[in-house]
Tab-separated table of C-alpha atoms in Angstrom:
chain	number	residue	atom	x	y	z
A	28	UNK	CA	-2.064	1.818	1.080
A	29	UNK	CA	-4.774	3.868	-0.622
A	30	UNK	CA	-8.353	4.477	1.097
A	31	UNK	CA	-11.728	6.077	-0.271
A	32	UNK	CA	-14.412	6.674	2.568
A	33	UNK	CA	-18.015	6.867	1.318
A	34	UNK	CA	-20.283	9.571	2.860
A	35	UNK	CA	-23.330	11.451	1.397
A	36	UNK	CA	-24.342	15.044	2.547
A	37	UNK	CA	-27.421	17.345	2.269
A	38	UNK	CA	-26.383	19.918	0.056
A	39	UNK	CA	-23.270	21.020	-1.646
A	40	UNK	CA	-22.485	23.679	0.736
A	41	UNK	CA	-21.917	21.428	3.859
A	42	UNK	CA	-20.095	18.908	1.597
A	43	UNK	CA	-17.680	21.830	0.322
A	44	UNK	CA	-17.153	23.304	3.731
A	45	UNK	CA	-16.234	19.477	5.086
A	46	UNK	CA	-14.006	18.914	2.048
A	47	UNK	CA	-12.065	22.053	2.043
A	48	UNK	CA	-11.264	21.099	5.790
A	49	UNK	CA	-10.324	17.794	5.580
A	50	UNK	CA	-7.865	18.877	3.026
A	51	UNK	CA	-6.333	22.014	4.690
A	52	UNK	CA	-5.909	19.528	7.647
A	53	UNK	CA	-4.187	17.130	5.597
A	54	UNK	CA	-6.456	14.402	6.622
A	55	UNK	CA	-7.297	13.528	3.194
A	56	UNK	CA	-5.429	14.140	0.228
A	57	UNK	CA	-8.393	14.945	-2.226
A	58	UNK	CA	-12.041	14.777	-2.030
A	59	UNK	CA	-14.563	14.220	-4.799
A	60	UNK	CA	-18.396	15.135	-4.554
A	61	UNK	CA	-21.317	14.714	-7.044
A	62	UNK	CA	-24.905	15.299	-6.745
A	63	UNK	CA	-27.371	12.065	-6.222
A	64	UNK	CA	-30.804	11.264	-5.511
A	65	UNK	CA	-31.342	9.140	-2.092
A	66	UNK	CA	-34.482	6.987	-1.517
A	67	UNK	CA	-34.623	5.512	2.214
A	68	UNK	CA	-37.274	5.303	4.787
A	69	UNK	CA	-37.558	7.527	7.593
A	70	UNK	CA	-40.884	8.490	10.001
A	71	UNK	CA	-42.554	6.424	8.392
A	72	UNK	CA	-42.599	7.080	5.050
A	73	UNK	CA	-40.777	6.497	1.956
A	74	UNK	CA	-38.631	9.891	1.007
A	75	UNK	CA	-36.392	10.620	-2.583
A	76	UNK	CA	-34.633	13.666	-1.992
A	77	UNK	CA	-31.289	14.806	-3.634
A	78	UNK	CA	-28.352	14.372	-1.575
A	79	UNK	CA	-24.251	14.396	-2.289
A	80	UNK	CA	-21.961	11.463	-2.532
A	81	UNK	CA	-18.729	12.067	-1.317
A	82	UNK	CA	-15.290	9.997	-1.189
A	83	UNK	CA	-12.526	11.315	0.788
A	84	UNK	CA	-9.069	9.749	-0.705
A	85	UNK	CA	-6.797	9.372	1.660
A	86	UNK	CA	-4.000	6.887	3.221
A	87	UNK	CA	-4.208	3.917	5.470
A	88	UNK	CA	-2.488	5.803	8.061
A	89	UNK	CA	-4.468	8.841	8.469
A	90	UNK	CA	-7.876	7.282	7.650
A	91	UNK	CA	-9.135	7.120	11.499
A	92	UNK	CA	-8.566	10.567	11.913
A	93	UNK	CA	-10.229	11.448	8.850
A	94	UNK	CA	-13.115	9.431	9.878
A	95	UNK	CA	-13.410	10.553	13.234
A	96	UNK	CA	-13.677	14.482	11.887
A	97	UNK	CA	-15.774	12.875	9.372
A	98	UNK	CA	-18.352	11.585	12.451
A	99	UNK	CA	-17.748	14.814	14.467
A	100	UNK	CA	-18.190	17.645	11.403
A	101	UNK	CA	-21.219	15.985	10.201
A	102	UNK	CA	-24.249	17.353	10.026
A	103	UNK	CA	-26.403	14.134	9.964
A	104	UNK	CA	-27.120	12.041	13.351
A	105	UNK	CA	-26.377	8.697	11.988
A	106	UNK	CA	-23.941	9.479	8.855
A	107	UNK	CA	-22.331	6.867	6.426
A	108	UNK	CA	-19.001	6.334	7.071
A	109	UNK	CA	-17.959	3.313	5.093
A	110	UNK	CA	-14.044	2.786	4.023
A	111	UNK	CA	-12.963	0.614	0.462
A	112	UNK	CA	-9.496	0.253	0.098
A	113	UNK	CA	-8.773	-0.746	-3.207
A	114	UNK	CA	-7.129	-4.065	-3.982
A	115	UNK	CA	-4.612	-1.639	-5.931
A	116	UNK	CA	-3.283	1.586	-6.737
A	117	UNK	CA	-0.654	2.775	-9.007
A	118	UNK	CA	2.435	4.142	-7.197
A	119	UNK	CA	2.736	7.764	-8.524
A	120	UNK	CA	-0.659	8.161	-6.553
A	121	UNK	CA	-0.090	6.494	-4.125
A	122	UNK	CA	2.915	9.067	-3.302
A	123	UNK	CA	1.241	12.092	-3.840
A	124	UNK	CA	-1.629	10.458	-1.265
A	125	UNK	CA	1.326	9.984	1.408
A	126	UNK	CA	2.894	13.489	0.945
A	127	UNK	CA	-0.584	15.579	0.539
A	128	UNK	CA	-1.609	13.806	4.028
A	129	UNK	CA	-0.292	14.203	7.419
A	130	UNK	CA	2.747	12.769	6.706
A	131	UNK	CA	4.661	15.119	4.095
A	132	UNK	CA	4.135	18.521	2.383
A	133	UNK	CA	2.084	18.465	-0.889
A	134	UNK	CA	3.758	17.579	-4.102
A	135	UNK	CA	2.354	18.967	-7.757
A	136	UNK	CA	-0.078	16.882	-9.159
A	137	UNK	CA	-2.257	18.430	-11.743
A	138	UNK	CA	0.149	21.563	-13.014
A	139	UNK	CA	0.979	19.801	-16.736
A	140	UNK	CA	-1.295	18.419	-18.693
A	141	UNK	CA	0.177	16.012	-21.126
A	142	UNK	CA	-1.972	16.532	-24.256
B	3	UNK	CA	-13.116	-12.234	-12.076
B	4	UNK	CA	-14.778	-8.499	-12.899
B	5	UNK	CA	-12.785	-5.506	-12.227
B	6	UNK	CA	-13.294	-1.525	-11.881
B	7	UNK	CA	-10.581	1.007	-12.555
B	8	UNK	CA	-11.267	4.034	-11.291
B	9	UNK	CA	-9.757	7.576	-12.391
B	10	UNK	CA	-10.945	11.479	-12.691
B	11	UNK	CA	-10.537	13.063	-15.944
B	12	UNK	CA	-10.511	16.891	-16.418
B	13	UNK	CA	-12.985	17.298	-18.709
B	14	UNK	CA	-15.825	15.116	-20.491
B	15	UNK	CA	-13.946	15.253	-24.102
B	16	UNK	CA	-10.713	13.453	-22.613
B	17	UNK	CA	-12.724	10.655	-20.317
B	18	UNK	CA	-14.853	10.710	-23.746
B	19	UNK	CA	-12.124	9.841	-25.840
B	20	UNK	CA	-10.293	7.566	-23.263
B	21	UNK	CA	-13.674	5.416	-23.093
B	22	UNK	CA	-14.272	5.226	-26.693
B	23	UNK	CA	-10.469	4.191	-27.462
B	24	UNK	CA	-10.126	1.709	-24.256
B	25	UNK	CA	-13.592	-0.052	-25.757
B	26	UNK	CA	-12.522	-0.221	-29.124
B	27	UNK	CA	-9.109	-1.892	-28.030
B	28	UNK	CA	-11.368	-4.326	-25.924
B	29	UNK	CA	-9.833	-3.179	-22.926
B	30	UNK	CA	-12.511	-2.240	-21.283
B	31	UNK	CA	-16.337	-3.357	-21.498
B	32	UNK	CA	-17.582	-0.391	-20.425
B	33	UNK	CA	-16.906	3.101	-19.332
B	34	UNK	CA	-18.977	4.708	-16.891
B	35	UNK	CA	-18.592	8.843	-16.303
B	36	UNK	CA	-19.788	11.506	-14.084
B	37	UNK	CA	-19.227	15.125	-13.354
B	38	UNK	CA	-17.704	15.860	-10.286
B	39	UNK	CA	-16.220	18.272	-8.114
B	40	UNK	CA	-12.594	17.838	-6.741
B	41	UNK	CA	-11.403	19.515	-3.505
B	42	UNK	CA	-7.622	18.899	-3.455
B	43	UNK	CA	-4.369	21.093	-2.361
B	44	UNK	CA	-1.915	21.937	-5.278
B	45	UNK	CA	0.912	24.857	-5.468
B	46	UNK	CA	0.186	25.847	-2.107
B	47	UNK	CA	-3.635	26.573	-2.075
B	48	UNK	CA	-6.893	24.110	-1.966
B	49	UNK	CA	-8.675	23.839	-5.447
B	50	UNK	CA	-12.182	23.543	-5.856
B	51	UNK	CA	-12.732	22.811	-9.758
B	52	UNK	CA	-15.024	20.603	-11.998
B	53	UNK	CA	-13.623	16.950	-12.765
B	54	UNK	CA	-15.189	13.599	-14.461
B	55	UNK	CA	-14.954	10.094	-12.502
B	56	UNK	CA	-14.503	7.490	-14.647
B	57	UNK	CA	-14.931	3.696	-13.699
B	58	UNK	CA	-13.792	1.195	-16.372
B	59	UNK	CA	-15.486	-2.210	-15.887
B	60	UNK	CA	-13.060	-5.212	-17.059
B	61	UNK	CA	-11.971	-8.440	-16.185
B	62	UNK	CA	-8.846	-9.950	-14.171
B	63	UNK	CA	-7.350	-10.685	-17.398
B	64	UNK	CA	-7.011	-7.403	-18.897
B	65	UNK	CA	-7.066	-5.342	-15.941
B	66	UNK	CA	-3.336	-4.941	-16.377
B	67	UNK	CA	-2.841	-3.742	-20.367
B	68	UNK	CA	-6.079	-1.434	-19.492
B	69	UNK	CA	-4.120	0.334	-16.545
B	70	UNK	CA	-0.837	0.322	-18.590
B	71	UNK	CA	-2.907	2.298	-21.608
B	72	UNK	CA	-5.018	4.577	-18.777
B	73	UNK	CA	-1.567	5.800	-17.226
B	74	UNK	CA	0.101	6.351	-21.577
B	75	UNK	CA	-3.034	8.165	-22.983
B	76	UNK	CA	-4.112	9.914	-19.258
B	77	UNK	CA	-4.129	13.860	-19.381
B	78	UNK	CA	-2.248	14.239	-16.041
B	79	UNK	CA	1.106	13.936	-14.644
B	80	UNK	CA	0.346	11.659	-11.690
B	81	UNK	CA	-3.577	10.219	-12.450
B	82	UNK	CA	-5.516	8.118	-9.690
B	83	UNK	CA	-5.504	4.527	-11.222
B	84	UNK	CA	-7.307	2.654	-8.516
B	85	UNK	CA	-8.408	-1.069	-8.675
B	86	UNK	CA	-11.738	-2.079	-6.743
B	87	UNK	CA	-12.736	-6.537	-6.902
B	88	UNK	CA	-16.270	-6.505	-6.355
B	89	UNK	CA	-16.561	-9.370	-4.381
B	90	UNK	CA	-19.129	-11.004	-6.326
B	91	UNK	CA	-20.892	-10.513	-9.776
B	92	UNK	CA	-23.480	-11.737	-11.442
B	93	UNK	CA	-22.722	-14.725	-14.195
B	94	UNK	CA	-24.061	-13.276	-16.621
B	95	UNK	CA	-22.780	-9.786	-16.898
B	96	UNK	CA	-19.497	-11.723	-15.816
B	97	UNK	CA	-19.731	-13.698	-19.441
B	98	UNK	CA	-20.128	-10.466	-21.219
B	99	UNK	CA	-17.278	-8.468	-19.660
B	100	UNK	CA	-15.491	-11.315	-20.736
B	101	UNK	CA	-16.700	-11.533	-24.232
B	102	UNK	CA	-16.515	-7.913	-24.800
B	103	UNK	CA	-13.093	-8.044	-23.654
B	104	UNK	CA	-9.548	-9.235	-25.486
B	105	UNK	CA	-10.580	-12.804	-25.129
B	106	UNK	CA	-13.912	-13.389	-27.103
B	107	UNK	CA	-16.247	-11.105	-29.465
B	108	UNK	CA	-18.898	-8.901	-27.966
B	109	UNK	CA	-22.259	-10.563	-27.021
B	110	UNK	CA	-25.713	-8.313	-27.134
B	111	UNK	CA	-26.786	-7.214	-24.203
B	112	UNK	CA	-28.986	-3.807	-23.659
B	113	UNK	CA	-30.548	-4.158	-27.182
B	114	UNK	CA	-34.174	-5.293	-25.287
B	115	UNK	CA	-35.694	-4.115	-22.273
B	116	UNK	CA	-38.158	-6.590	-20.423
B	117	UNK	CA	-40.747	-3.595	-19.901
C	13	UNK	CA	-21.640	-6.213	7.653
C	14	UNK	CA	-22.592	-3.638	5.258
C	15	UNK	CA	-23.320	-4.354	1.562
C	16	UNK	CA	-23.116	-2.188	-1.451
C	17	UNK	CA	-24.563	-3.608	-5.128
C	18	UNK	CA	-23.411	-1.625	-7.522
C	19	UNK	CA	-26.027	-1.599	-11.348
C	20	UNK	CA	-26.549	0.697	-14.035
C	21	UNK	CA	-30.251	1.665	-15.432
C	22	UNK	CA	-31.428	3.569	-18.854
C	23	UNK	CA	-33.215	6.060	-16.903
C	24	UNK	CA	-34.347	8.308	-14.094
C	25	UNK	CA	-37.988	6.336	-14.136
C	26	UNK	CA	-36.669	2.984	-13.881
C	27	UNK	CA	-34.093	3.332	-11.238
C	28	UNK	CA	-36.515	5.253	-9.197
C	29	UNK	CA	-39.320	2.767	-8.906
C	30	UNK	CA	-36.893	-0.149	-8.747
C	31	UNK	CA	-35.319	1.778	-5.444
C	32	UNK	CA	-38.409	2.911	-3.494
C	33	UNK	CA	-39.481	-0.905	-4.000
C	34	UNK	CA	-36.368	-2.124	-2.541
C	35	UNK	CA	-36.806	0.326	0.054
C	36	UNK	CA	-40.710	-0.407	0.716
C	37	UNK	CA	-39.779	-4.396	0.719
C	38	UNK	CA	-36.863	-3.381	3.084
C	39	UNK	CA	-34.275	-5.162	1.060
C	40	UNK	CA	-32.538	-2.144	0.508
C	41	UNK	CA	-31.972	0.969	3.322
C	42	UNK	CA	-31.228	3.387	1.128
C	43	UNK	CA	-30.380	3.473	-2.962
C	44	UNK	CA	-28.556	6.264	-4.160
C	45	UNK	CA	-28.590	6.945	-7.544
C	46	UNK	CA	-26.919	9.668	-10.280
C	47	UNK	CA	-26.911	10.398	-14.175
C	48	UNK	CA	-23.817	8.980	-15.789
C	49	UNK	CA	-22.482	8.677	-19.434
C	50	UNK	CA	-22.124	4.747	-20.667
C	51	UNK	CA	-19.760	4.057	-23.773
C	52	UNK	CA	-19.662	0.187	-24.702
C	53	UNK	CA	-19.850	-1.971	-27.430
C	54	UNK	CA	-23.224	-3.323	-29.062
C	55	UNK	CA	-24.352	-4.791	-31.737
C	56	UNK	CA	-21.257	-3.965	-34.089
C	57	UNK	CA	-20.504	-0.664	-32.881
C	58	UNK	CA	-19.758	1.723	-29.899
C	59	UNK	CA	-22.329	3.295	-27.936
C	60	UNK	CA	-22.248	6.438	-25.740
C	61	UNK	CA	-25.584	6.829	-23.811
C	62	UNK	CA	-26.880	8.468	-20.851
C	63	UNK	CA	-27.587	5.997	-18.118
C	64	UNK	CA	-27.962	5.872	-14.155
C	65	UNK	CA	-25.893	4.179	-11.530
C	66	UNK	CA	-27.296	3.025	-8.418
C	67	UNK	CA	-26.063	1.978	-5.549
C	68	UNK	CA	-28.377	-0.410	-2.937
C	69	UNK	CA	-27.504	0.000	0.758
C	70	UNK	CA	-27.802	-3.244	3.139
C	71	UNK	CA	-26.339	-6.189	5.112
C	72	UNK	CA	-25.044	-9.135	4.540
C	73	UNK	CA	-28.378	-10.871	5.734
C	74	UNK	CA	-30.563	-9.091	3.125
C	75	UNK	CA	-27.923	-8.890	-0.156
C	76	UNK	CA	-28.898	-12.393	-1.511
C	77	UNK	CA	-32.833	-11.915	-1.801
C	78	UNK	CA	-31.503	-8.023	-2.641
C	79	UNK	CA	-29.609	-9.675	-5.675
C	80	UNK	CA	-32.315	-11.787	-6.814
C	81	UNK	CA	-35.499	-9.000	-6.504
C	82	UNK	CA	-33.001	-6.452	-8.555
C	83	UNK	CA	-32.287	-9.165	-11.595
C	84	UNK	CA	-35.878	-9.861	-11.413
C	85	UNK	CA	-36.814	-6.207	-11.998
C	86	UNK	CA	-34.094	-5.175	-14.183
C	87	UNK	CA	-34.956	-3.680	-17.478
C	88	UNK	CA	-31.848	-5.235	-18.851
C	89	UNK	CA	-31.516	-8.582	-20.301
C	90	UNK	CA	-27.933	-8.837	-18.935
C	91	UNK	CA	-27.610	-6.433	-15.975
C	92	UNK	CA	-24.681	-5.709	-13.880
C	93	UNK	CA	-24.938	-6.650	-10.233
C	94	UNK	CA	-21.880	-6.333	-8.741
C	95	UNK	CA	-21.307	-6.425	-4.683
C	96	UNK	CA	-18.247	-4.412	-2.852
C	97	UNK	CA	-18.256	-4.914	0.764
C	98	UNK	CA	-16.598	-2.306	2.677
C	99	UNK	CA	-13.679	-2.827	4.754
C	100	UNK	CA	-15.139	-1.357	7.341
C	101	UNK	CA	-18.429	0.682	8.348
C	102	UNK	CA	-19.732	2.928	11.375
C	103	UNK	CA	-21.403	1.202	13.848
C	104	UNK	CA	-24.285	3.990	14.091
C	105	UNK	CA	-24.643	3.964	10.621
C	106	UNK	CA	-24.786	-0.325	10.155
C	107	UNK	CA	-27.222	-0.665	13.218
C	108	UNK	CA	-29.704	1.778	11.016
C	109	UNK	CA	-28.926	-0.631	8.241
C	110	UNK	CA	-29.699	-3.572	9.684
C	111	UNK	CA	-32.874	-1.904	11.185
C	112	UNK	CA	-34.431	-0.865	8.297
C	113	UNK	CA	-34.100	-3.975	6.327
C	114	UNK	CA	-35.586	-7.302	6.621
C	115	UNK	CA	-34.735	-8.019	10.335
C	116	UNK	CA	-36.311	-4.592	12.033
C	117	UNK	CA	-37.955	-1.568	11.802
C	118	UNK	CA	-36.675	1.775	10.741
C	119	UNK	CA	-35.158	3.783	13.206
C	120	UNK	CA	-35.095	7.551	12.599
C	121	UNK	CA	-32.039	8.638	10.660
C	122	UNK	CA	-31.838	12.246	9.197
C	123	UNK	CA	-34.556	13.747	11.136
C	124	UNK	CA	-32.123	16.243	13.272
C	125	UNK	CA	-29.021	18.029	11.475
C	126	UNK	CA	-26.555	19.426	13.875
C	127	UNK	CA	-25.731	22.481	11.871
C-alpha cells in the first residue's frame, strides 16, 4: 500500500538535504516540498514564520524506517511526523513506489511525456 | 461522501488545462494547485526539479470517471493518482461538490464574502 | 489523536488572522498555510483564482469547537471544512498538540534545532 508522511522544515536547504537522503536510501520513493507560512505558539508568544511542508511517498513496508530517519535527521526537537495512507492508489504507482524503495531497483517514471 | 485526488503535474499549463477540462466535464468541483519541488530517483541519478500538486475535490460518485480521465489526459507515463476520504465534511460544501458535480447543476458559492 | 481540517481562503489577510486566532484561543496548535491556484465553476462559468489553503493542527478533543469557530469566521458563504485524521502520529509531536490546545499549556517546541 501507498503512504505520504507529513513533516514541515525550517528552510529549503534542510528539507533538500533530508529529501535527497531519504531517496538515495531508498526509504522513500519521492519527496515533494513547498514553501508555507506556520502560525503556532511558542515562549509565550504567538509566532508566523515561513516554514516547508514536506510529504515523503513511500510504501507500507518501508514507512517505519523512513520515519525513524525522519525523527533522527531532523533538525526540530519535537518534529511532525504524521502518516495518511490513502484509501487508494492507482497500480502503475503503486509499482514504481515498491521498486524505487527498499525493495527493488528504480524503474523509469517520468522519461516520456505523453503530450 | 467528498473525495480528493491527488497528482503532480509538470508544469502549471498542463495541471491548468487538466483543471479547467475535469470542471467543465463536472468531474471535479474544484482543482486546487501549487508549485512544488520533487526529489525523486530516475535513470540512475536523484532529480531535484520544479513540479505542481494538484488536489481535485469530488464526490464518491464520480471519483472513479475523474481518475479514469486524470490517468487518459495525464502528461506522464506512470502519474501518482492517489485517493484521500476526509473523514468528515461539512454539509454544506458536501451539497455543492455534489451539485457541481455529474449529478446536479452548480450552486453559488464564493460570489459573497461575510466581511 | 491528531486532527488535520483542511479549508481554502481568498487571501493572505484572511487566513492569517483566522489562524493566529485559532492559535491564541488554542483551538488550533499550529495552521499552516500556502498560495494555491483554484479553478471551479461559478455563476455560469469557470473560474481560476488565486486562493490559500490552510491546514489547522489539533486533537480529537478540540476539532469540534475547531470546526464550528472556523465556519463562524469564514469569509465564505459555503466553505470547505474537511477533516483527515492521520493513521498515525509521533508521540512527541501529539503530546505538544494536545498541550497547546484547549486542555494545557504550550510546551516549548522549536526553540533548539539540532543542526
Amino acid at each position: 500500500m501507498g503512504v505520504i508522511i507529513v513533516s514541515t522544515y525550517p528552510d529549503a536547504k534542510s528539507i533538500s538535504k533530508v529529501a535527497h537522503h531519504m531517496v538515495e536510501k531508498k526509504l522513500a520513493a519521492c519527496v515533494n516540498y513547498t514553501k508555507i507560512n506556520s502560525v503556532y505558539f511558542w515562549q509565550g508568544k504567538i509566532h508566523d514564520s515561513g516554514e516547508f511542508l514536506a510529504l515523503f511517498k513511500t510504501t507500507s513496508k518501508s514507512k517505519q524506517s523512513l520515519k525513524k530517519e525522519i525523527a533522527k535527521t531532523h533538525p526540530y526537537e519535537v518534529p511532525e511526523i504524521a502518516e495518511i495512507k490513502p484509501d487508494d492508489i492507482n497500480i502503475p504507482y503503486l509499482k514504481w513506489l515498491q521498486d524505487s524503495t527498499l525493495k527493488g531497483k528504480p524503474k523509469k517514471r517520468h522519461n516520456s511525456s505523453k503530450s
